[in-house]
Amino acid sequence: GLGLGATNGLGVDGEALDGVADAVDFIEDLRQATAMEKVAVGSNVVVIGGGMTAIDAAVQSKLLGADEVTLVYRRGADRMNASPYEQSLAKEKGVVLRHWARPEKIDAGPDGKVGSISFARTKDEGGKLTDTGAHFTLEADMVLKAIGQTFVPVPLQSSSVEVALEAGRIKAGADRLTSHPKIWAGGDAVAGGEDLTVAAVEDGKQAALSIHNALTGA
Ligand SMILES: Cc1cc2nc3c(=O)[nH]c(=O)nc-3n(C[C@H](O)[C@H](O)[C@H](O)COP(=O)(O)OP(=O)(O)OC[C@H]3O[C@@H](n4cnc5c(N)ncnc54)[C@H](O)[C@@H]3O)c2cc1C
């Protein structure tokens, strides 16, 4: 149950500017904070992504006092991983949801920190995401990246045991047994999962039952 240890980058110029952060780190800081006023938030926040992390980061930014929060997703609302409920919750809290745009570059403001983020408008062409040729720029003093997390197999690679991977994550059966007869895995670290807490908990239950059976010979 190693979870997903790394986050995806945007791969655009300006990503290293002060004020550009991973949404997961932002949420982590928020969760660890002893007082909400200690959590740094911009007044003009742009969140990139379409999943629950993006929604969480956008809603929390608004609740922390940001004036403007815009969530930008590269496809339509129906393709967002965040549920319609989460999307409407974000709108209720004042988050502006913009679709069909992908980040192109991030520019610094006069203070040298992030000042704006530019987008290329996108469209679906036969199932393939392409640019329309149009562009727009949003002012931002904080950009939060929420475009997915990835599994880091380092602990597995550095150990003496071998566990097979599938699509970059641990391969496990319905009983959560891996390719190694004494190792079970579950949650986000496992291939083909739903990346939900409830699924991780269920995996723990199935793995525990399977481990019990293996130990008792049931
Ligand atoms: C911002 C955000 C919002 C989310 N919102 C929702 C939501 O609303 N509903 C929902 O169902 N899911 C949500 N999720 C997804 C949910 O958090 C995950 O699906 C769930 O936490 C997966 O559980 P896990 O046990 O597989 O991994 P994790 O919860 O990531 O736990 C893995 C643990 O393993 C530890 N670890 C890693 N490597 C090692 C090592 N080598 N040695 C020791 N320990 C190690 C990590 O430190 C971590 O504590 C959200 C995720 C994020 C990031």
Coordinates of C-alpha atoms and ligand atoms in Angstrom, one line a residue:
G1 CA 0.0 0.0 0.0
L2 CA 2.7 2.4 -1.1
G3 CA 0.3 4.9 -2.7
L4 CA 1.5 7.2 -5.5
G5 CA 4.7 8.9 -4.6
A6 CA 5.2 11.4 -7.4
T7 CA 3.2 14.0 -9.2
N8 CA 3.1 14.7 -13.0
G9 CA 4.6 18.0 -14.2
L10 CA 3.1 20.3 -16.8
G11 CA 6.2 20.3 -18.9
V12 CA 5.8 24.0 -19.8
D13 CA 8.2 27.0 -19.5
G14 CA 7.9 28.8 -16.2
E15 CA 6.9 25.8 -14.2
A16 CA 9.7 26.4 -11.7
L17 CA 8.6 30.0 -10.9
D18 CA 7.8 30.8 -7.3
G19 CA 4.0 30.5 -6.8
V20 CA 3.7 27.4 -9.0
A21 CA 3.0 24.3 -6.8
D22 CA 1.7 20.8 -6.8
A23 CA -1.9 20.7 -5.6
V24 CA -1.1 17.6 -3.5
D25 CA 1.6 19.6 -1.6
F26 CA -0.9 22.4 -1.1
I27 CA -3.5 20.0 0.3
E28 CA -0.8 18.4 2.5
D29 CA 0.2 21.8 3.9
L30 CA -3.4 22.6 4.6
R31 CA -4.1 19.3 6.3
Q32 CA -1.0 19.7 8.5
A33 CA -1.5 23.3 9.4
T34 CA -2.3 24.2 13.0
A35 CA -4.0 27.4 11.9
M36 CA -5.6 28.1 8.5
E37 CA -4.1 31.6 8.4
K38 CA -0.6 30.0 8.2
V39 CA -1.5 28.4 4.8
A40 CA -0.2 30.6 2.0
V41 CA -2.8 31.1 -0.8
G42 CA -2.8 33.5 -3.7
S43 CA -5.5 36.0 -4.4
N44 CA -5.7 34.9 -8.1
V45 CA -5.4 31.1 -8.2
V46 CA -5.4 29.0 -11.3
V47 CA -5.7 25.2 -10.8
I48 CA -4.9 22.9 -13.7
G49 CA -6.6 19.5 -13.7
G50 CA -9.9 17.7 -13.7
G51 CA -9.9 15.3 -10.8
M52 CA -10.7 15.4 -7.2
T53 CA -7.3 16.8 -6.3
A54 CA -8.0 19.8 -8.6
I55 CA -11.4 20.3 -7.1
D56 CA -10.1 20.1 -3.6
A57 CA -7.3 22.5 -4.3
A58 CA -9.7 25.0 -6.0
V59 CA -12.4 24.8 -3.3
Q60 CA -9.9 25.1 -0.5
S61 CA -8.1 28.0 -2.1
K62 CA -11.5 29.8 -2.3
L63 CA -12.3 29.0 1.3
L64 CA -8.9 30.2 2.4
G65 CA -9.7 33.6 1.0
A66 CA -8.6 33.7 -2.7
D67 CA -10.5 36.4 -4.6
E68 CA -10.5 34.5 -7.9
V69 CA -10.1 30.7 -8.4
T70 CA -10.2 29.3 -11.9
L71 CA -10.0 25.6 -12.6
V72 CA -8.9 24.8 -16.2
Y73 CA -9.3 21.4 -17.7
R74 CA -8.2 20.3 -21.1
R75 CA -11.4 18.4 -22.1
G76 CA -15.1 18.8 -21.5
A77 CA -16.9 18.6 -18.1
D78 CA -18.1 15.0 -18.9
R79 CA -14.5 13.8 -19.2
M80 CA -13.4 15.2 -15.8
N81 CA -12.6 12.6 -13.2
A82 CA -14.2 14.7 -10.6
S83 CA -17.9 13.7 -10.3
P84 CA -20.7 16.1 -11.3
Y85 CA -21.4 16.5 -7.6
E86 CA -17.8 17.7 -7.0
Q87 CA -18.0 20.0 -10.0
S88 CA -21.2 21.6 -8.8
L89 CA -19.8 21.9 -5.3
A90 CA -16.8 23.8 -6.7
K91 CA -19.1 26.2 -8.6
E92 CA -21.2 26.7 -5.5
K93 CA -18.1 27.8 -3.6
G94 CA -17.3 30.3 -6.3
V95 CA -14.7 28.4 -8.4
V96 CA -14.9 29.2 -12.1
L97 CA -14.6 26.0 -14.2
R98 CA -13.1 26.4 -17.7
H99 CA -12.9 23.6 -20.2
W100 CA -11.1 22.8 -23.4
A101 CA -7.7 24.4 -22.7
R102 CA -4.2 23.2 -22.0
P103 CA -1.4 25.2 -20.4
E104 CA 1.3 26.5 -22.8
K105 CA 3.5 28.6 -20.7
I106 CA 3.7 30.4 -17.3
D107 CA 5.1 33.9 -17.1
A108 CA 6.6 35.9 -14.3
G109 CA 5.0 39.0 -12.9
P110 CA 7.0 42.2 -12.0
D111 CA 8.0 40.6 -8.7
G112 CA 9.7 37.7 -10.4
K113 CA 7.0 35.3 -9.1
V114 CA 4.3 33.7 -11.2
G115 CA 2.2 36.5 -12.9
S116 CA 0.1 34.7 -15.6
I117 CA -0.5 31.5 -17.3
S118 CA -1.3 31.1 -21.0
F119 CA -3.4 28.4 -22.6
A120 CA -4.1 26.9 -26.0
R121 CA -7.7 26.2 -26.6
T122 CA -8.4 22.5 -27.4
K123 CA -11.0 20.4 -29.1
D124 CA -11.8 16.8 -29.6
E125 CA -11.1 15.6 -33.1
G126 CA -12.2 12.0 -33.6
G127 CA -11.3 11.2 -30.0
K128 CA -7.9 13.0 -30.2
L129 CA -7.2 16.2 -28.3
T130 CA -6.0 18.9 -30.7
D131 CA -5.4 22.6 -30.5
T132 CA -7.9 25.0 -32.1
G133 CA -5.3 27.6 -32.8
A134 CA -6.9 30.0 -30.3
H135 CA -5.1 31.1 -27.1
F136 CA -5.9 33.0 -23.9
T137 CA -4.0 34.2 -20.8
L138 CA -5.1 34.3 -17.2
E139 CA -3.5 36.4 -14.5
A140 CA -2.4 34.3 -11.6
D141 CA -0.3 34.8 -8.5
M142 CA -0.6 31.1 -7.7
V143 CA -0.8 28.1 -10.0
L144 CA -1.6 24.7 -8.6
K145 CA -0.9 21.6 -10.7
A146 CA -3.3 18.7 -10.3
I147 CA -2.7 16.6 -13.3
G148 CA -2.2 13.2 -11.8
Q149 CA 0.1 11.2 -9.6
T150 CA 2.4 8.3 -10.5
F151 CA 3.6 5.2 -8.7
V152 CA 7.3 5.2 -7.7
P153 CA 8.6 1.6 -7.6
V154 CA 11.8 2.6 -5.8
P155 CA 11.2 0.7 -2.6
L156 CA 10.5 -2.4 -4.6
Q157 CA 13.4 -2.0 -6.9
S158 CA 15.8 -1.5 -4.0
S159 CA 14.7 -4.6 -2.1
S160 CA 15.8 -8.1 -2.9
V161 CA 12.3 -9.3 -3.9
E162 CA 10.8 -8.9 -7.3
V163 CA 7.2 -7.9 -7.8
A164 CA 5.8 -7.7 -11.3
L165 CA 4.4 -4.3 -12.5
E166 CA 1.6 -3.6 -15.0
A167 CA 1.1 -0.2 -16.6
G168 CA 3.6 1.3 -14.2
R169 CA 1.9 0.0 -11.0
I170 CA 2.0 -3.3 -9.0
K171 CA 0.2 -6.2 -10.6
A172 CA -2.1 -7.9 -8.2
G173 CA -5.0 -10.4 -8.5
A174 CA -8.5 -10.0 -7.0
D175 CA -7.1 -11.4 -3.7
R176 CA -4.5 -8.6 -4.0
L177 CA -1.7 -11.2 -4.2
T178 CA 1.2 -10.0 -6.3
S179 CA 3.6 -12.1 -8.5
H180 CA 5.5 -12.8 -5.3
P181 CA 3.9 -15.5 -3.1
K182 CA 4.4 -13.6 0.1
I183 CA 3.6 -10.1 -1.0
W184 CA 0.1 -8.5 -1.3
A185 CA -0.6 -5.0 -2.5
G186 CA -3.5 -2.7 -2.7
G187 CA -4.8 0.8 -3.1
D188 CA -3.5 3.3 -5.5
A189 CA -0.2 1.4 -5.9
V190 CA -2.0 -1.4 -7.7
A191 CA -2.8 -1.4 -11.5
G192 CA -6.4 -1.1 -12.6
G193 CA -7.7 0.4 -9.4
E194 CA -10.1 3.3 -8.9
D195 CA -7.7 5.5 -6.9
L196 CA -10.4 5.9 -4.2
T197 CA -10.1 5.6 -0.5
V198 CA -13.0 3.1 -0.3
A199 CA -11.2 0.9 -2.9
A200 CA -8.0 1.0 -0.9
V201 CA -9.9 0.0 2.2
E202 CA -11.6 -2.9 0.3
D203 CA -8.2 -4.0 -1.0
G204 CA -6.9 -4.1 2.6
K205 CA -9.8 -6.3 3.5
Q206 CA -9.3 -8.7 0.6
A207 CA -5.6 -8.8 1.2
A208 CA -6.1 -9.6 4.9
L209 CA -8.5 -12.4 4.1
S210 CA -6.1 -13.8 1.5
I211 CA -3.1 -13.5 3.9
H212 CA -5.1 -15.3 6.6
N213 CA -6.0 -18.1 4.2
A214 CA -2.3 -18.4 3.1
L215 CA -1.1 -18.6 6.7
T216 CA -3.7 -21.0 7.9
G217 CA -3.8 -23.1 4.7
A218 CA -7.6 -22.5 4.5
Ligands
LIG1 C1 -6.0 15.9 -2.8 C2 -6.6 14.5 -2.9 C3 -8.0 14.4 -2.8 C4 -8.6 13.1 -2.8 N1 -9.9 13.1 -2.6 C5 -10.5 11.8 -2.5 C6 -11.9 11.7 -2.2 O1 -12.6 12.7 -2.0 N2 -12.4 10.5 -2.2 C7 -11.6 9.4 -2.4 O2 -12.2 8.2 -2.3 N3 -10.3 9.4 -2.7 C8 -9.7 10.7 -2.7 N4 -8.4 10.8 -3.0 C9 -7.7 9.5 -3.3 C10 -7.3 8.8 -2.0 O3 -6.6 9.7 -1.1 C11 -6.4 7.6 -2.3 O4 -7.1 6.8 -3.3 C12 -6.1 6.8 -1.1 O5 -5.4 7.5 -0.1 C13 -5.2 5.6 -1.5 O6 -4.8 4.9 -0.3 P1 -3.5 4.1 -0.3 O7 -3.4 3.5 1.0 O8 -3.4 3.2 -1.5 O9 -2.3 5.2 -0.5 P2 -1.9 6.4 0.4 O10 -3.1 7.0 1.2 O11 -1.2 7.4 -0.5 O12 -0.9 5.8 1.5 C14 0.3 5.3 1.1 C15 1.2 5.5 2.3 O13 2.4 4.7 2.1 C16 3.5 5.4 2.6 N5 4.7 5.0 2.0 C17 5.1 5.1 0.7 N6 6.3 4.5 0.4 C18 6.7 4.0 1.6 C19 7.8 3.2 2.0 N7 8.8 2.9 1.2 N8 7.9 2.9 3.3 C20 6.9 3.2 4.2 N9 5.8 3.9 3.9 C21 5.7 4.3 2.6 C22 3.1 6.9 2.3 O14 3.9 7.8 3.0 C23 1.7 6.9 2.6 O15 1.4 7.2 3.9 C24 -7.8 12.0 -3.0 C25 -6.4 12.1 -3.2 C26 -5.8 13.4 -3.1 C27 -4.3 13.5 -3.3

